[in-house]
Coordinates of C-alpha atoms in Angstrom, one line a residue:
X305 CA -10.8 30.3 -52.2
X306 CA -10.5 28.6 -48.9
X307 CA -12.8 29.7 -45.7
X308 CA -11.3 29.8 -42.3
X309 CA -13.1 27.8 -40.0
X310 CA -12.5 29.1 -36.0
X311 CA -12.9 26.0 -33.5
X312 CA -13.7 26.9 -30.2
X313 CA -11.9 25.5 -27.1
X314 CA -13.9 23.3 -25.4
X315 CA -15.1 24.8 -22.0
X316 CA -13.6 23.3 -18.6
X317 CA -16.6 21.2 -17.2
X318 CA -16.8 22.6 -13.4
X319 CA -16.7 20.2 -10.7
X320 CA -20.0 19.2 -9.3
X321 CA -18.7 18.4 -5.4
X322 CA -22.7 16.7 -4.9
X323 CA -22.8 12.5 -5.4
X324 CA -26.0 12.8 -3.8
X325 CA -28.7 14.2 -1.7
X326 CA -31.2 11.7 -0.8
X327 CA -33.8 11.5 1.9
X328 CA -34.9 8.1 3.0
X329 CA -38.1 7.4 4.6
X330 CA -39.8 4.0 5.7
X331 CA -42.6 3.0 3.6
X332 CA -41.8 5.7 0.9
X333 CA -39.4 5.9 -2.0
X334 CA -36.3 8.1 -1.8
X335 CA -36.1 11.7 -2.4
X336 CA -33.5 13.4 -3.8
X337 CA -33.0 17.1 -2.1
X338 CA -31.3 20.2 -2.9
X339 CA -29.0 21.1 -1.2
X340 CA -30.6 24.5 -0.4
X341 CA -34.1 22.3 0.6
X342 CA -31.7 20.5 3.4
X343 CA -33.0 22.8 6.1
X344 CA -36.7 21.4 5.6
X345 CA -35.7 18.1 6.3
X346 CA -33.3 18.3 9.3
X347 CA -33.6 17.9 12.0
X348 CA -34.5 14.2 10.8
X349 CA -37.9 13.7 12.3
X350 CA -39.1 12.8 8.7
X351 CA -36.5 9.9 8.3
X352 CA -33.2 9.9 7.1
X353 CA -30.8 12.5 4.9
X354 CA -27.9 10.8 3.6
X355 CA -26.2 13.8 1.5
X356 CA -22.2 12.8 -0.2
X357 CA -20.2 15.5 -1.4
X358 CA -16.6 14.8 -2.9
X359 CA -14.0 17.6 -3.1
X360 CA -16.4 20.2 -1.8
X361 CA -14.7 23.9 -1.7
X362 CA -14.8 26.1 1.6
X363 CA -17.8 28.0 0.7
X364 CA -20.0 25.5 0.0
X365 CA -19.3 23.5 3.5
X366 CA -19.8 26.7 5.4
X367 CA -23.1 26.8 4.1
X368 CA -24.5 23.2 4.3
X369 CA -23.0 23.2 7.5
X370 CA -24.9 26.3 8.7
X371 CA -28.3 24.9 6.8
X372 CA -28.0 21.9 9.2
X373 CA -27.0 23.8 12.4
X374 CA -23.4 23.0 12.7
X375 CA -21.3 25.1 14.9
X376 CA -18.4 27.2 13.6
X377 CA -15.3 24.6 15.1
X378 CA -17.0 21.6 13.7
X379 CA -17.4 23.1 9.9
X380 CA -14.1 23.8 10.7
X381 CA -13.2 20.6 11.3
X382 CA -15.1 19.6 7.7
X383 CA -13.0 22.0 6.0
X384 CA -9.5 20.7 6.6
X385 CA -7.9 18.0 5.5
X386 CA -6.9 14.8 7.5
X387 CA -4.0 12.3 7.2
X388 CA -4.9 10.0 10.4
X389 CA -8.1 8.8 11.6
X390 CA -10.0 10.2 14.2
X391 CA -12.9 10.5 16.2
X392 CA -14.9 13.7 17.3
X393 CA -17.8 14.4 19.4
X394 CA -19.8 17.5 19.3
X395 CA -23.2 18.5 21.0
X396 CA -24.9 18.0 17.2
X397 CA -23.0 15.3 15.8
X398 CA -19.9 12.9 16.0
X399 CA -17.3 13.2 13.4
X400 CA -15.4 10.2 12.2
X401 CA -12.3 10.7 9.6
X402 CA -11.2 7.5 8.1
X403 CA -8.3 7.1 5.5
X404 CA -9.0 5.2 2.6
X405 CA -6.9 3.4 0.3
X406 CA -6.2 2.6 -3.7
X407 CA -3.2 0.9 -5.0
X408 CA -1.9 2.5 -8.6
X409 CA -0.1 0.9 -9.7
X410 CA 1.2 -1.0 -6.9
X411 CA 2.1 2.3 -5.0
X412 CA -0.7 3.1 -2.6
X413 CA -2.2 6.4 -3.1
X414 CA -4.5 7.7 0.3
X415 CA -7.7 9.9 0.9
X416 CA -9.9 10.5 4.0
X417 CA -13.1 10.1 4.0
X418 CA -15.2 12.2 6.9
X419 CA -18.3 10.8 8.4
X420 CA -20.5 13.4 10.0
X421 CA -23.5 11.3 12.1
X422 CA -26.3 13.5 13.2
X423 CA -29.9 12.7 14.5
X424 CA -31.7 12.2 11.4
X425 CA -28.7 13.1 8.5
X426 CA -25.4 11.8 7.4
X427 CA -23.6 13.7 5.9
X428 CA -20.1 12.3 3.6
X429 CA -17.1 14.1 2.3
X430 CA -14.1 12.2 0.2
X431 CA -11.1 13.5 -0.5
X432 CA -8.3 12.5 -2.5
X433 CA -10.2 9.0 -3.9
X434 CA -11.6 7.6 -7.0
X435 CA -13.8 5.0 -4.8
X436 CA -17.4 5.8 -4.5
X437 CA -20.1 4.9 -1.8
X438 CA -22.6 3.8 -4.4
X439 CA -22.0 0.4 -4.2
X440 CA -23.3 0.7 -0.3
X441 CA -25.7 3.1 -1.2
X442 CA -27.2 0.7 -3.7
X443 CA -27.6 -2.6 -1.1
X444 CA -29.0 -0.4 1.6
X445 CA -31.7 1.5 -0.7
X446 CA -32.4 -2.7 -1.6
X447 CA -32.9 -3.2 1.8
X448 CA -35.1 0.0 3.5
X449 CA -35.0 -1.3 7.2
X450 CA -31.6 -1.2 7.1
X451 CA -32.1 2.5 6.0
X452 CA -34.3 2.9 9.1
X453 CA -31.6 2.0 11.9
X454 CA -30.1 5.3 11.9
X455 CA -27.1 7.4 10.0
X456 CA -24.7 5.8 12.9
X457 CA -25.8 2.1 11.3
X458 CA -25.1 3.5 7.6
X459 CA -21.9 4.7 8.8
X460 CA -20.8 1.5 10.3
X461 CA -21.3 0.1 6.7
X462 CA -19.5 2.5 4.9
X463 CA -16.3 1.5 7.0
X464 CA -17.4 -1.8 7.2
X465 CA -16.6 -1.2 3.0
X466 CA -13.8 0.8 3.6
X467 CA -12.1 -2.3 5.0
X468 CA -13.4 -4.5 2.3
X469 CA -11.1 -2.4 0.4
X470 CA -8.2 -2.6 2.3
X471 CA -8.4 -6.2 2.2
X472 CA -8.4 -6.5 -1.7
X473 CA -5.6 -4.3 -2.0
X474 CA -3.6 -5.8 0.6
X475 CA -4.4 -8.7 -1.2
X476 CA -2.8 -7.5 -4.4
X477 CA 0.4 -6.6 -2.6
X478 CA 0.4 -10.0 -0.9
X479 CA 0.6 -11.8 -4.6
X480 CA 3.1 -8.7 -5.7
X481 CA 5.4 -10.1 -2.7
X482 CA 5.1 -14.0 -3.4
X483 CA 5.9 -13.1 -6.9
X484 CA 9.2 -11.1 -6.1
X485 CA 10.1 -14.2 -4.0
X486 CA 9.1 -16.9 -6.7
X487 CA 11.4 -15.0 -8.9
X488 CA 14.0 -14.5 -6.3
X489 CA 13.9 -18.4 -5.7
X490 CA 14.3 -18.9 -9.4
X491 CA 16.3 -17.2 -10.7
X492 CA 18.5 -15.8 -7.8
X493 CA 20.0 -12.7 -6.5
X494 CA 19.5 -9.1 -8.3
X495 CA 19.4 -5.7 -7.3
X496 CA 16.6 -5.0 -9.1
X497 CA 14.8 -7.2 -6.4
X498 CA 15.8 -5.8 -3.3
X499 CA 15.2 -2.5 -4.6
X500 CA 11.8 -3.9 -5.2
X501 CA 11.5 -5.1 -2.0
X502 CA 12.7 -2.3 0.2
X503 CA 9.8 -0.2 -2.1
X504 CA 7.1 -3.0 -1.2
X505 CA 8.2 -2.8 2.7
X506 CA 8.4 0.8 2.7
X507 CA 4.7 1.3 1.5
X508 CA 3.4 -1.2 3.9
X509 CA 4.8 0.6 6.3
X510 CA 3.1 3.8 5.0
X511 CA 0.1 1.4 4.6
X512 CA 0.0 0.5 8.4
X513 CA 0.4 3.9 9.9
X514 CA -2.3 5.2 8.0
X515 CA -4.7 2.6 8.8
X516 CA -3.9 1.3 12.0
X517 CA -4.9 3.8 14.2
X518 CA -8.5 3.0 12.6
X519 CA -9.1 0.5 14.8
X520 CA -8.7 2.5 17.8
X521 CA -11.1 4.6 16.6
X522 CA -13.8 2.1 15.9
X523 CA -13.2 0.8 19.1
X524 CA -13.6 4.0 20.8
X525 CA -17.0 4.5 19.1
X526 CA -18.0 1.1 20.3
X527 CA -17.2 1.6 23.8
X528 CA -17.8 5.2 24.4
X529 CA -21.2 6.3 24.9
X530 CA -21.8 8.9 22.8
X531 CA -24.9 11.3 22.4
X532 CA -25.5 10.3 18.3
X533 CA -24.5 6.4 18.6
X534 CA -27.2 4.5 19.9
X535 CA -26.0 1.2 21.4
X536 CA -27.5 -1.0 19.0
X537 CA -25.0 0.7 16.5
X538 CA -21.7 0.3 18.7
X539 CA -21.6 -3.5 18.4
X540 CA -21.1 -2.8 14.4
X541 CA -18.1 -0.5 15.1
X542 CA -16.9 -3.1 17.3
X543 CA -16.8 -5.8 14.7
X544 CA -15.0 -3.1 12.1
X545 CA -12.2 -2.9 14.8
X546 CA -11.7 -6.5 14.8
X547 CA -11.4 -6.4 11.0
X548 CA -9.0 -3.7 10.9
X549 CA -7.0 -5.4 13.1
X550 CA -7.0 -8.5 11.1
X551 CA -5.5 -6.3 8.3
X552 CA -2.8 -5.3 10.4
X553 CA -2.0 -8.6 11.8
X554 CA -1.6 -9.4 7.8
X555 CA 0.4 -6.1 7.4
X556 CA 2.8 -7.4 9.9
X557 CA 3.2 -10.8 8.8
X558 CA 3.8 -9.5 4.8
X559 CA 6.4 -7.1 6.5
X560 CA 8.1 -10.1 8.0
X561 CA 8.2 -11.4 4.8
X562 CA 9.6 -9.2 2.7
X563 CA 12.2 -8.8 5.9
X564 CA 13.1 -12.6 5.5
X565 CA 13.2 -12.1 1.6
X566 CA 15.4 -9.3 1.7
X567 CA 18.2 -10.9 4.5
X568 CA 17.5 -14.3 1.8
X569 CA 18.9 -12.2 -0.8
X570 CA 21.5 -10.4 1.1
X571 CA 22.8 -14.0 1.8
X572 CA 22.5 -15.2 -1.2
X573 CA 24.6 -12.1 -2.4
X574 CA 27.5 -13.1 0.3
X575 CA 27.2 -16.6 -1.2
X576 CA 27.5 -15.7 -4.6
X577 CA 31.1 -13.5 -3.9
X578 CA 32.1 -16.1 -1.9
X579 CA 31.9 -18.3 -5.1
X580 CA 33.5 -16.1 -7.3
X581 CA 36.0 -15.2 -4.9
X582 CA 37.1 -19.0 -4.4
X583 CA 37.0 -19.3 -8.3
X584 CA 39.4 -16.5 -8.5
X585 CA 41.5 -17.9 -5.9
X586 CA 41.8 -21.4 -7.4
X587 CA 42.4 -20.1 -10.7
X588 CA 44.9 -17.9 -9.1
X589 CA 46.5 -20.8 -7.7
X590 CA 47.0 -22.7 -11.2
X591 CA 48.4 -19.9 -13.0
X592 CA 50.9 -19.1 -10.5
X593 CA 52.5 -22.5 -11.1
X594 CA 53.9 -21.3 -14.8
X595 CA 54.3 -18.3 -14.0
X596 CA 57.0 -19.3 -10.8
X597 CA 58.5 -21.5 -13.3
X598 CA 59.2 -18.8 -16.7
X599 CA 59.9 -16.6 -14.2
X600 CA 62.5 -18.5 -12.7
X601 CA 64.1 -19.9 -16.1
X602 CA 63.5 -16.3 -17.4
X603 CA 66.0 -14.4 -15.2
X604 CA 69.3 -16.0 -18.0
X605 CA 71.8 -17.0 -15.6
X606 CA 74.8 -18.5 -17.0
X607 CA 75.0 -21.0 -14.7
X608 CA 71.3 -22.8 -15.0
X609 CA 72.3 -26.6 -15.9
X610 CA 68.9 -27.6 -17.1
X611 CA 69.6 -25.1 -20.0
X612 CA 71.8 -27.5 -21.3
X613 CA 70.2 -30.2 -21.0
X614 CA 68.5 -32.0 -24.5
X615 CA 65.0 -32.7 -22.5
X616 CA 65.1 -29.1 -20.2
X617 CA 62.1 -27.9 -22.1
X618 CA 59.7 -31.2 -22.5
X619 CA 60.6 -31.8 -19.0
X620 CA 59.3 -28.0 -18.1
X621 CA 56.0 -28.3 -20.1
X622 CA 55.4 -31.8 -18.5
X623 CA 55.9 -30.1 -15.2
X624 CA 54.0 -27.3 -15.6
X625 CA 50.9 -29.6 -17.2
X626 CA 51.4 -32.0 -14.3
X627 CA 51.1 -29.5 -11.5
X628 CA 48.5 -27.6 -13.2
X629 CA 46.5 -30.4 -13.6
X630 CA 46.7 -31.8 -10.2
X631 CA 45.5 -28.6 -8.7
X632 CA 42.8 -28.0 -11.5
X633 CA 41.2 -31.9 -10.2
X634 CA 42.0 -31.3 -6.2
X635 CA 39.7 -27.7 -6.9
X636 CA 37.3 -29.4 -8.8
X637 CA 36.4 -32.0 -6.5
X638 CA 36.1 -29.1 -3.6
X639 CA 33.9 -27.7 -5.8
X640 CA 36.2 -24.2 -5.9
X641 CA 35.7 -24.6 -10.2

């Protein structure tokens, strides 16, 4: 007799919006703090509180925002979602949103990132991106003084690796694009290929206007005096602008590229019907030399004397063959066949 055995569905595993809560101090080791404990430990006169949230819901913002003294329009701020980078000052803290990006692929697939710099805390929020901060989080716990400059100098290098990533996957689209050109080269003209490269052009353009404005905003923060930037930090945002420009000088050059790819393949289109065309033509040409001739001996007459005549037909073929074959060489040597 068999025995029913009941499985259970496995249980959805909620999403835990904390990376980390961590409270660095110089000579001591770091402290990881609950979020609930944050409010001991800001403001930061005891070192700094670097806490990472990913995906965070509405509620829990409101109240880590209130625990560290927020006001209402700048949780609001932390609450929405950004498409462009930007740069916000408040009497607490200065906000930076930055866009990050992933390639999947080879479509790129965007996120923002929102830096919250206070005295004493940084606080980090991704959105919409697989790519962590613990690889930064790792050198700079290796190196404590680095630690000790401040949340603005940690925030510096998290862009600073923010455009680390923008160069490696630029750098993947830039082999994608010599590839579709190699190939292009090699074995010529195909629609396949300038439906490939219209797609590559159209997401670099995507790719620039998402990330270009980045640099303005690094600048900004390295110019602008700003209550939670110290000026030893603003030279580091300074050299992040200069690298995101970089990118976008490398943006526009690939863009030219695949602009110069895509009129080499229109032309080599044109050239190609222009070949088969002349082909056509030339072929047209030959045939239309027996073709005049049946059609002229076709029409039955009485009166056609070379109907009588014993070599009429030899002499037809011979004519036919003769012209034929004149213009068959004379195309061939203007390479039209």
């Amino acid at each position: 007799m068999g025995t029913d055995i009941s499985v259970e569905p496995h249980a959805a595993v909620p999403h835990n919006p904390l990376i980390a809560s961590v409270l660095y101090r110089a000579g001591q080791p770091p402290l990881t703090v609950a979020l609930d404990q944050v409010t001991t430990y800001v403001p930061g006169d005891q070192g700094l509180l670097w806490v990472g949230l990913q995906d965070p819901d509405t509620a829990l913002l409101e109240k880590l925002g209130a625990d560290l003294g927020l006001q209402d329009r700048t949780i609001e701020e932390l609450i929405s979602p950004h498409r462009r980078p930007k740069v916000v000052e408040y009497e607490q803290a200065t906000l930076i949103v930055a866009i990050t990006l992933e390639l999947r692929t080879l479509h790129p697939h965007f996120g923002d990132t929102q830096l919250l710099i206070g005295r004493g805390f940084l606080l980090t929020i991704r959105r919409g991106t697989a790519a962590s901060h613990g690889e930064i989080r790792k050198q700079l716990e290796a190196t404590p003084g680095l630690l000790s400059r401040g949340s603005d100098f940690v925030a510096s290098a998290l862009l600073d690796l923010m455009v680390d990533r923008y160069t490696l996957t630029l750098g993947t689209l830039e082999k994608a694009v010599e590839t579709v050109e190699q190939q292009l080269l090699l074995r010529g003209f195909r629609d396949a290929d300038v439906r490939l490269l219209y797609r590559y052009r159209r997401n670099l353009l995507r790719i620039h206007t998402s990330i270009a404005p980045m640099a303005e905003v690094c600048r900004k923060v390295s110019r602008v005096e700003m209550d939670n930037i110290d000026a030893e930090s603003r030279a580091y945002f300074g050299e992040v602008a200069d690298r995101i420009v970089r990118i976008n000088e490398l943006i526009s050059s690939l863009r030219e590229a695949l602009a110069f790819a895509f009129e080499a393949s229109l032309m080599i289109g044109q050239v190609q019907q222009t070949d088969t065309t002349r082909k056509l033509a030339a072929w047209a040409a030959i045939l239309a030399v027996p073709t005049a001739i049946a059609g002229i001996y076709g029409m039955n007459f009485h009166n056609m004397p070379e109907l009588e005549w014993v070599y009429g037909y030899p002499a037809v073929l011979l004519a036919i063959s003769g012209v034929c074959g004149f213009l068959y060489w004379r195309f061939k040597k203007v390479k039209w066949l």
